[in-house]
Short mmCIF file of C-alpha atoms and ligand atoms in Angstrom, two decimals:
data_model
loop_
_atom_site.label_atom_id
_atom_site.label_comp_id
_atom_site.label_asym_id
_atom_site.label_seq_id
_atom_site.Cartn_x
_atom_site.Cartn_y
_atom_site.Cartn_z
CA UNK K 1 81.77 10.78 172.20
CA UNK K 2 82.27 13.91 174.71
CA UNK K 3 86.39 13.66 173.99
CA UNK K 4 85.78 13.31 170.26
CA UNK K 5 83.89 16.86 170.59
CA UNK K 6 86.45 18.10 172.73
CA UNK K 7 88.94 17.02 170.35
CA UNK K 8 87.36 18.31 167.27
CA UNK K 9 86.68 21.76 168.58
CA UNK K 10 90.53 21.55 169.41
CA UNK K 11 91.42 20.89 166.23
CA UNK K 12 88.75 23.66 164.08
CA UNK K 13 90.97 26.25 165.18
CA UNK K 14 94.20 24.59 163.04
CA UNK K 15 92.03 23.31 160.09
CA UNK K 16 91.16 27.54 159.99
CA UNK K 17 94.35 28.32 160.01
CA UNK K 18 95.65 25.34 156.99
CA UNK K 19 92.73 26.49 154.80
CA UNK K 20 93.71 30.06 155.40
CA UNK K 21 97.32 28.93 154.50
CA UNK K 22 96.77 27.65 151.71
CA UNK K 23 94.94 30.64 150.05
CA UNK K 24 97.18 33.01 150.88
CA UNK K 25 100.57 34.32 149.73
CA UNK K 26 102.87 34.24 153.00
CA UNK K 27 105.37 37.39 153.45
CA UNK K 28 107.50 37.82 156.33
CA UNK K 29 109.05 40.67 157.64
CA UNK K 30 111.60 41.60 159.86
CA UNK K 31 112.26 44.81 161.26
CA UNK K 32 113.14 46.82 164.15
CA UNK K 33 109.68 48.25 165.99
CA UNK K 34 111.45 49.00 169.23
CA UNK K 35 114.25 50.05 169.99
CA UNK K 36 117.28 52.26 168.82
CA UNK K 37 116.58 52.67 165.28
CA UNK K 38 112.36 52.00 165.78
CA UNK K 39 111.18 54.21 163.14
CA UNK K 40 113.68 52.19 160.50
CA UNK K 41 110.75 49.10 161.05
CA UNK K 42 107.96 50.79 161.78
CA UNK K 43 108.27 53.00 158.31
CA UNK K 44 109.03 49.88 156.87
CA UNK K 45 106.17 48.24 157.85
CA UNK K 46 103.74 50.91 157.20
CA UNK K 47 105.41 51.27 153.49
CA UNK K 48 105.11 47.54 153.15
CA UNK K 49 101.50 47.62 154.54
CA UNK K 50 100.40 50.44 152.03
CA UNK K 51 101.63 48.27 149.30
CA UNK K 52 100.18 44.99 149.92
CA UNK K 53 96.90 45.99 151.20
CA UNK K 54 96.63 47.75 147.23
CA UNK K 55 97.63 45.00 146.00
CA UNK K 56 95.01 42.97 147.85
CA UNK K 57 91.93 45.55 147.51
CA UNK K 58 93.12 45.02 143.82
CA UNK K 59 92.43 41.46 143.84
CA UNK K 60 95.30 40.00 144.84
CA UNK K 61 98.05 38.48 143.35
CA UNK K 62 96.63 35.49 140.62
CA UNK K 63 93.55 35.02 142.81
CA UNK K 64 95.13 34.71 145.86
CA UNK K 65 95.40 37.52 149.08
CA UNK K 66 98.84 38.60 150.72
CA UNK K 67 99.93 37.66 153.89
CA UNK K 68 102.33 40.13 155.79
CA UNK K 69 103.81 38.39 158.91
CA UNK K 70 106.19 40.60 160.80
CA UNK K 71 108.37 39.98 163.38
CA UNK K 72 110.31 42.94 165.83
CA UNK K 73 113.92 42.00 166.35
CA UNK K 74 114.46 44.91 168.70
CA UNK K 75 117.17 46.14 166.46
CA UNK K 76 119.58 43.04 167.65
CA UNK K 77 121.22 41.32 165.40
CA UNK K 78 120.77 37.75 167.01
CA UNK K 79 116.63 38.29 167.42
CA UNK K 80 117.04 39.08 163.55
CA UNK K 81 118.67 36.06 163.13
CA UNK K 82 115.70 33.84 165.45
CA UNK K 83 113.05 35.98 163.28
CA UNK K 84 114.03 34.91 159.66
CA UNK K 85 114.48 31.06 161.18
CA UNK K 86 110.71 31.29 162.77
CA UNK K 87 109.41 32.87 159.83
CA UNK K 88 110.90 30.22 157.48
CA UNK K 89 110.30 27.19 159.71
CA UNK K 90 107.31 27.99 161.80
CA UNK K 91 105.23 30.27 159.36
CA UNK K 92 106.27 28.88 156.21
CA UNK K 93 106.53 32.32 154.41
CA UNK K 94 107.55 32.15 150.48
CA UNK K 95 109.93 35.51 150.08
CA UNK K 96 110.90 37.10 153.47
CA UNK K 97 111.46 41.36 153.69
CA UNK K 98 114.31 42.99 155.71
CA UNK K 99 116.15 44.64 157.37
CA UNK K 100 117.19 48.46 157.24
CA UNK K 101 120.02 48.01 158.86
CA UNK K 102 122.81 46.46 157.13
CA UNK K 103 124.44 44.08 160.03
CA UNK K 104 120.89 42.82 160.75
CA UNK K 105 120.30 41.76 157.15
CA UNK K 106 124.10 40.32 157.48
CA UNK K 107 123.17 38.08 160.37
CA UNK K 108 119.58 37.01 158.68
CA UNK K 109 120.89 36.39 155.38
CA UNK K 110 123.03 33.32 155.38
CA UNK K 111 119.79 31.50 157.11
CA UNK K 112 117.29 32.37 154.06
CA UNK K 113 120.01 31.26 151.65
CA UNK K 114 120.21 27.81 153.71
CA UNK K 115 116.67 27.14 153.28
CA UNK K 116 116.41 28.89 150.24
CA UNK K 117 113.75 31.05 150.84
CA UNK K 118 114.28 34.64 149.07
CA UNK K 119 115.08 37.78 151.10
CA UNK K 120 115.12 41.15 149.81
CA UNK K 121 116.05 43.95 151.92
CA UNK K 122 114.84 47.35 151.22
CA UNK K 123 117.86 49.30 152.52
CA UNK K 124 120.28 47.50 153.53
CA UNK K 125 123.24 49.53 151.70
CA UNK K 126 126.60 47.53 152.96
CA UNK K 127 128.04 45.36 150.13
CA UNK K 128 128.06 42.39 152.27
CA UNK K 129 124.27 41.32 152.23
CA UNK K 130 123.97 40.52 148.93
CA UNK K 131 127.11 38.37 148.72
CA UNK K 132 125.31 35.95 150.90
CA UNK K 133 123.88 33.73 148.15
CA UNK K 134 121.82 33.94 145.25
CA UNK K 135 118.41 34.10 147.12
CA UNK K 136 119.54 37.67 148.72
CA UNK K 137 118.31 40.66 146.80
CA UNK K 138 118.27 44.36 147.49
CA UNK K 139 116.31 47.34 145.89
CA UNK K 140 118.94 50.57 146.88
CA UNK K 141 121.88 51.50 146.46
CA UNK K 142 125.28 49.92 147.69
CA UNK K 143 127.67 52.08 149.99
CA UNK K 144 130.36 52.21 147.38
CA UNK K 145 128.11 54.34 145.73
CA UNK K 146 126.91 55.97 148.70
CA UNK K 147 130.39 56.80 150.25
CA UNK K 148 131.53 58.51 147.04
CA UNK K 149 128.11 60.67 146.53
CA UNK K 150 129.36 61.90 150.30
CA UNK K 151 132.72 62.48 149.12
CA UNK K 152 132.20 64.66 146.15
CA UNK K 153 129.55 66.40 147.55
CA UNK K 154 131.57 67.81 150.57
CA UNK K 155 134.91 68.35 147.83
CA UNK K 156 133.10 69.79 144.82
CA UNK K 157 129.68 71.77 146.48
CA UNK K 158 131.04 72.06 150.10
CA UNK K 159 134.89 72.81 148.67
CA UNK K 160 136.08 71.24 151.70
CA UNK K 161 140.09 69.68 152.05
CA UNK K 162 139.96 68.21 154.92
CA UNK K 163 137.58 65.90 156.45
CA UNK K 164 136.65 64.37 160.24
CA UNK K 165 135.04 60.70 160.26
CA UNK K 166 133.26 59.42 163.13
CA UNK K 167 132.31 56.17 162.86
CA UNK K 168 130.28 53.77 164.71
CA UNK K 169 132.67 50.71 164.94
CA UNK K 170 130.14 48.04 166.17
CA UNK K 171 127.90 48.72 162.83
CA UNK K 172 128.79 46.90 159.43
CA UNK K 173 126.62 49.76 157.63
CA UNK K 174 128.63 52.39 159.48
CA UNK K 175 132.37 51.04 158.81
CA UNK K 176 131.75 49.80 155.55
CA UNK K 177 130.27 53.37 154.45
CA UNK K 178 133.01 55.48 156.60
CA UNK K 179 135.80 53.16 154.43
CA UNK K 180 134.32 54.38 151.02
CA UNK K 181 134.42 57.67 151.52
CA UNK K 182 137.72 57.81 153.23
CA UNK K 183 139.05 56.55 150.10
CA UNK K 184 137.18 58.49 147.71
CA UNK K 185 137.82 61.69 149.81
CA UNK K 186 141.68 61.27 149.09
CA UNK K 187 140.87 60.10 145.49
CA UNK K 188 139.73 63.51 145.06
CA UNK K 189 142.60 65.25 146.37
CA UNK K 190 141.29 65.67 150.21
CA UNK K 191 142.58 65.07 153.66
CA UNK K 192 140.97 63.14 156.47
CA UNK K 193 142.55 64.68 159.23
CA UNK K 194 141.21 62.51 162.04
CA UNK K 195 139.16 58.93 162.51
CA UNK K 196 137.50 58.22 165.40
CA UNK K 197 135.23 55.89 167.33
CA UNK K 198 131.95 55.31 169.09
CA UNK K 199 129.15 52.92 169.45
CA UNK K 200 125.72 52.42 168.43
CA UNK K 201 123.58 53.76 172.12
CA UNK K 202 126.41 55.70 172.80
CA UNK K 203 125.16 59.35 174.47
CA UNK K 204 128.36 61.40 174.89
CA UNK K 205 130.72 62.27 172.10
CA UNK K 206 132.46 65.06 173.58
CA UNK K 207 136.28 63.18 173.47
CA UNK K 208 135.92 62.50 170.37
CA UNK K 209 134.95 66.41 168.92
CA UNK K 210 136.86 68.18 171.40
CA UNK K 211 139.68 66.05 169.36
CA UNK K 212 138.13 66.72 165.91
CA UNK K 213 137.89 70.35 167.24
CA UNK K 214 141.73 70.92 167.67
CA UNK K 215 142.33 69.60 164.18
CA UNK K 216 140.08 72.32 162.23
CA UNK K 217 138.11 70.44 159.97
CA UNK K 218 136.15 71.29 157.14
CA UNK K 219 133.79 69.13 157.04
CA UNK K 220 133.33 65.73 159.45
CA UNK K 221 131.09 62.55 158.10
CA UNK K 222 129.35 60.61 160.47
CA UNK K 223 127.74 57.47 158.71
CA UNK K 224 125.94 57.05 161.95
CA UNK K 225 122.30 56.16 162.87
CA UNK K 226 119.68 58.91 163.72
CA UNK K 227 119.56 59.21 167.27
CA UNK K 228 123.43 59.17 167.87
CA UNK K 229 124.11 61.63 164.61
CA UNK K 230 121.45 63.96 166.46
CA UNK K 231 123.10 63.82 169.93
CA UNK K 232 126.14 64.48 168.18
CA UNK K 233 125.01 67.20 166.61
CA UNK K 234 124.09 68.92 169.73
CA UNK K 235 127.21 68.43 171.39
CA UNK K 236 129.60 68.98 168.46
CA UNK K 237 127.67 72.57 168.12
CA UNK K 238 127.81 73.25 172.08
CA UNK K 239 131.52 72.63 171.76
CA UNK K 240 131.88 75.79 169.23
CA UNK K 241 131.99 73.16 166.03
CA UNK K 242 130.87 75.23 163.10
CA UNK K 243 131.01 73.48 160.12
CA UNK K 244 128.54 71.21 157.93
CA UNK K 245 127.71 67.88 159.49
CA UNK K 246 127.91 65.33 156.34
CA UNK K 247 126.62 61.63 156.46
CA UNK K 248 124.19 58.74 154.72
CA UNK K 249 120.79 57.50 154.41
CA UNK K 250 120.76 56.45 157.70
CA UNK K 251 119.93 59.65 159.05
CA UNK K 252 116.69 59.53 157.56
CA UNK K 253 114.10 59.59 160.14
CA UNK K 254 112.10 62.54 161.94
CA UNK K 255 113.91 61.84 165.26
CA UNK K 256 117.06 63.15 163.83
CA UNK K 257 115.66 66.57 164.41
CA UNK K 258 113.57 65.99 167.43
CA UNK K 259 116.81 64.78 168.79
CA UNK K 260 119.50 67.22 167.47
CA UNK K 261 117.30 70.35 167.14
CA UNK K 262 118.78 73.64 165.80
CA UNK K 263 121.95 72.10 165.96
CA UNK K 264 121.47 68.93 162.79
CA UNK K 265 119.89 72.07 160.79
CA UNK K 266 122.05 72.97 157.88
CA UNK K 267 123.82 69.50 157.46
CA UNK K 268 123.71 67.13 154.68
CA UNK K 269 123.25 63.57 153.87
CA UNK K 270 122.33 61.44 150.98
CA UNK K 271 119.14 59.63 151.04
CA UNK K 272 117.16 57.44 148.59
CA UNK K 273 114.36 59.74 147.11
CA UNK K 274 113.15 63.21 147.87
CA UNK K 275 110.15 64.27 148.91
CA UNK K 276 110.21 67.46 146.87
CA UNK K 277 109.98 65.49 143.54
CA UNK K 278 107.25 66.12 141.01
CA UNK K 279 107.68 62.99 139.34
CA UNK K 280 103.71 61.19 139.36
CA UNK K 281 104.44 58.50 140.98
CA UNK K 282 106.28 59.85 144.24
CA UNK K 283 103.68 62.66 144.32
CA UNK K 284 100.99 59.94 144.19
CA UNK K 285 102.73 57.86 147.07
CA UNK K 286 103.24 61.08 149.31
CA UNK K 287 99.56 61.66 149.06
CA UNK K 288 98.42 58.60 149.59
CA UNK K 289 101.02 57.33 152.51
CA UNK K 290 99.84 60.86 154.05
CA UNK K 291 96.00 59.98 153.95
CA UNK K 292 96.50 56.40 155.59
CA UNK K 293 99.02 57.45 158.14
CA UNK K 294 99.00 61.12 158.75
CA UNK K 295 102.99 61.42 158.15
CA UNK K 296 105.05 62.23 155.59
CA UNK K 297 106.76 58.93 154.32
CA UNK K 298 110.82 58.83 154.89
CA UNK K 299 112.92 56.96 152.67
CA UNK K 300 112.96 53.70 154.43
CA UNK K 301 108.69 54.13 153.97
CA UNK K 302 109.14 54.46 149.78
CA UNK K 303 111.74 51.74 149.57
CA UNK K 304 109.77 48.95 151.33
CA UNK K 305 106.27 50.41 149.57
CA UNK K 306 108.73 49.88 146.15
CA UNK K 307 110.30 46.33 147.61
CA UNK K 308 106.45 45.07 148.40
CA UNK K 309 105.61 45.85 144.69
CA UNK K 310 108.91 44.48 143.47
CA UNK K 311 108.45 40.96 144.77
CA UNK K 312 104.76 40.74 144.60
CA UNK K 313 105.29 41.51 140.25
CA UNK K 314 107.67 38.77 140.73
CA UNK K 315 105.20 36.20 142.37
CA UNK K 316 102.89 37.46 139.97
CA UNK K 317 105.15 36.30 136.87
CA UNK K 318 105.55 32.49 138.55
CA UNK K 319 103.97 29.58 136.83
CA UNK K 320 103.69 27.90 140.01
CA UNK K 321 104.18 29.29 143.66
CA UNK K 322 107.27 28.22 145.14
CA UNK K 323 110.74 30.09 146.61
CA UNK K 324 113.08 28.93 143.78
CA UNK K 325 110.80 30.39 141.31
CA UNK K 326 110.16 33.95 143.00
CA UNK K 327 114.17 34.18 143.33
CA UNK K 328 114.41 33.47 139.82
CA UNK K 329 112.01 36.20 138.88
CA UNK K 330 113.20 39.00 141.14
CA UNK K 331 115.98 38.59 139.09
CA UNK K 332 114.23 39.67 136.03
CA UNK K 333 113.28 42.79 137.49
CA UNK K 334 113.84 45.36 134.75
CA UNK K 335 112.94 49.22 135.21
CA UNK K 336 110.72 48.75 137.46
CA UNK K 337 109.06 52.29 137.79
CA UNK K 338 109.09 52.46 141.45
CA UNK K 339 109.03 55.39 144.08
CA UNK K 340 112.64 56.13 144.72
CA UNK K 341 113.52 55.39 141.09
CA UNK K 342 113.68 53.10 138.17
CA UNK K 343 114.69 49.49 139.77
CA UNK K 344 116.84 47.18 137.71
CA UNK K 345 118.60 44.47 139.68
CA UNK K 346 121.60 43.50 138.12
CA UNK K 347 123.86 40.34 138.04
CA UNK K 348 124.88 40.75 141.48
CA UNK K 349 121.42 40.79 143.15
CA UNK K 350 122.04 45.02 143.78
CA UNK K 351 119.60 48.05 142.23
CA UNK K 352 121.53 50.22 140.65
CA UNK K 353 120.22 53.58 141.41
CA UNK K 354 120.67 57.34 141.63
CA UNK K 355 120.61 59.04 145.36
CA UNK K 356 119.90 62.21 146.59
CA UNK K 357 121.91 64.87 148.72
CA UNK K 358 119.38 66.68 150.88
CA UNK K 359 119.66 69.03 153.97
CA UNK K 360 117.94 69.28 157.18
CA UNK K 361 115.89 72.18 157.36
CA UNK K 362 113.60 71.29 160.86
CA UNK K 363 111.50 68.77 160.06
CA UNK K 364 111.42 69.61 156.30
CA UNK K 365 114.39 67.72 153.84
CA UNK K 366 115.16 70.64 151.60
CA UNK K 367 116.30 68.91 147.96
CA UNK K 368 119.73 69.50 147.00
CA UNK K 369 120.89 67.40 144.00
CA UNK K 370 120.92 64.15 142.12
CA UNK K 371 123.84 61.84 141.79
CA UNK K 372 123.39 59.19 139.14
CA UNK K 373 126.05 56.00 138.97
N1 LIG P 401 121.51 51.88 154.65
C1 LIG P 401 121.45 51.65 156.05
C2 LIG P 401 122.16 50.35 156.36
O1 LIG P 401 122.49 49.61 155.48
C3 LIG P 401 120.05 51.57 156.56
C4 LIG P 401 119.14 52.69 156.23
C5 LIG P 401 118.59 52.83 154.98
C6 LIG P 401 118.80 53.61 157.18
C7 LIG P 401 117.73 53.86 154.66
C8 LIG P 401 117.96 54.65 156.88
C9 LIG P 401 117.43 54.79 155.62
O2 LIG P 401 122.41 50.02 157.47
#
């Protein structure tokens, strides 16, 4: 009698957790909390968190609550890889969410197409994700796009001829992006006058400009992350290096001036929304992300609040709850009215989408134009 007790109280804990299963949407996340690029998951999350707990204090989704499980992959590529498995296999999530960063959505993706779970990734920009299979999704831009905003912006606004590129070699977001607009830069009758290297957690850059320095360029892209664009920053402006600083979305984060200071003021990148927009809807969100968590949402924070409301519309439209049917609804989505734009995803699982070019002013993004496809 006293071990069938023993055993029953052993087991109440599981039955809790299969009855709470089973009334409850599960969504997993994966993201980088720590680490290099840390705000890139935690404004994910907290976008993501905004948006479902609406959705829930709404009533849910067809009765039932959302679940958001999230997993840190410390920015690594191969815990990104473990978290999409365990999420899948261990938590039995229905749609998975992730990554920012493009190689960590590139090492995830092939395992949610092999169990055919859907993934959508908020912001992963480089080409590559989406090929993965037809349960991969995204809800930006691609850097085709991306790499040719950057190239006519620093020909046509910033009437520069020739152009530096530092790129980070060990990041598929940073190669694929520095490729693009090397091209498109020469399309449009420019010069890139030098190429060089670093790596991701890199800290000195000084070879490299004191080389770009000798070659006089007009402008120099850097399709970097935030912490080693703003180190670079500093140093390529305490080596004399004058001119505008020019890169992509994934500067986005308020490190990149708490790193790089006076020094990243005055450059350029091109993002995925503005926060200068009068548009309803983004004025809404900025309020409200502002109220929960005292900050002013970055990009990565609106795409994952739009990707959240993306897939759970999708859920919403299934007859009956399963993976195969979610994929085959977020590929319905049609103009959806979301945050950083209207979302459409086409035939190749990719928004289609305007971007921004915006400049560092402090901690303020000061709006510079629209680029539309
Ligand atoms: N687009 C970047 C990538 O693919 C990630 C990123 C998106 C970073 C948005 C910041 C803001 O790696």
């Amino acid at each position: 009698m006293k071990n069938t007790i023993i055993t029953f109280l052993a087991i109440l804990p599981l039955l809790g957790a299969c009855t709470k299963k089973s009334n409850d949407i599960l969504i997993g996340e994966f993201g980088s909390l720590t680490g290099n690029d840390a705000t890139f998951g935690l404004s994910t999350n907290k976008g993501l968190r905004m948006a479902f707990d609406e959705i829930n204090a709404a009533g849910g989704i067809n009765g039932k609550k959302i679940k958001l499980i999230t997993i840190d992959d410390q920015g690594k590529s191969e815990e990104a890889a473990s978290a999409v498995t365990r999420l899948i296999t261990q938590d039995n999530v229905v749609a998975i969410i992730g990554e920012v960063a493009s190689g960590r959505s590139i090492a995830a993706a092939p395992i949610a197409q092999k169990h055919q779970i859907p993934m959508v990734t908020h912001a992963s920009t480089n080409p590559e994700v989406t090929k993965k299979g037809d349960f991969i999704f995204r809800t930006c831009f691609i850097d085709p796009f991306q790499g040719f905003v950057g190239a006519k912006f620093s020909i046509q606004t910033l009437k520069a001829k020739k152009a530096a590129i530092l790129r980070d070699v060990k990041s598929d977001y940073s190669v694929g992006l520095a490729d693009v607009f090397a091209t498109e830069f020469k399309n449009m009758g420019g010069e890139i006058i030098a190429d060089l290297s670093f790596q991701g957690g890199d800290l000195d850059f000084k070879a490299q400009l004191t080389q770009i320095r000798s070659k006089n360029p007009d402008v120099i892209f850097i399709p970097g992350y935030y912490t080693e664009v703003g180190l670079m920053a500093k140093q390529a402006r305490e080596l004399g290096i004058k001119v505008p600083l020019v890169g992509g979305d994934g500067w986005d984060s308020a490190r990149l001036h708490e790193i790089g200071k006076e020094a990243i003021n005055g450059s350029y990148y091109s993002n995925h929304y503005t926060t200068e927009s009068t548009d309803p809807t983004v004025v809404e969100f900025i309020k409200k992300f502002k109220e929960k968590f005292n900050e002013t949402p970055d990009s990565m924070a609106a795409l994952s609040y739009d990707t959240a409301k993306i897939l759970a519309a999708a859920i919403g439209r299934t007859k009956e709850l399963t993976p195969k049917n979610i994929r085959d609804e977020l590929a319905k989505t049609t103009d959806f009215p979301g945050v950083t734009g209207k979302i459409t995803i086409n035939a190749d699982r990719n928004a289609v989408k305007s971007a921004v070019i915006v400049q560092v002013q402090g901690p303020e993004r000061k709006y510079i134009s629209t680029v539309s496809p």
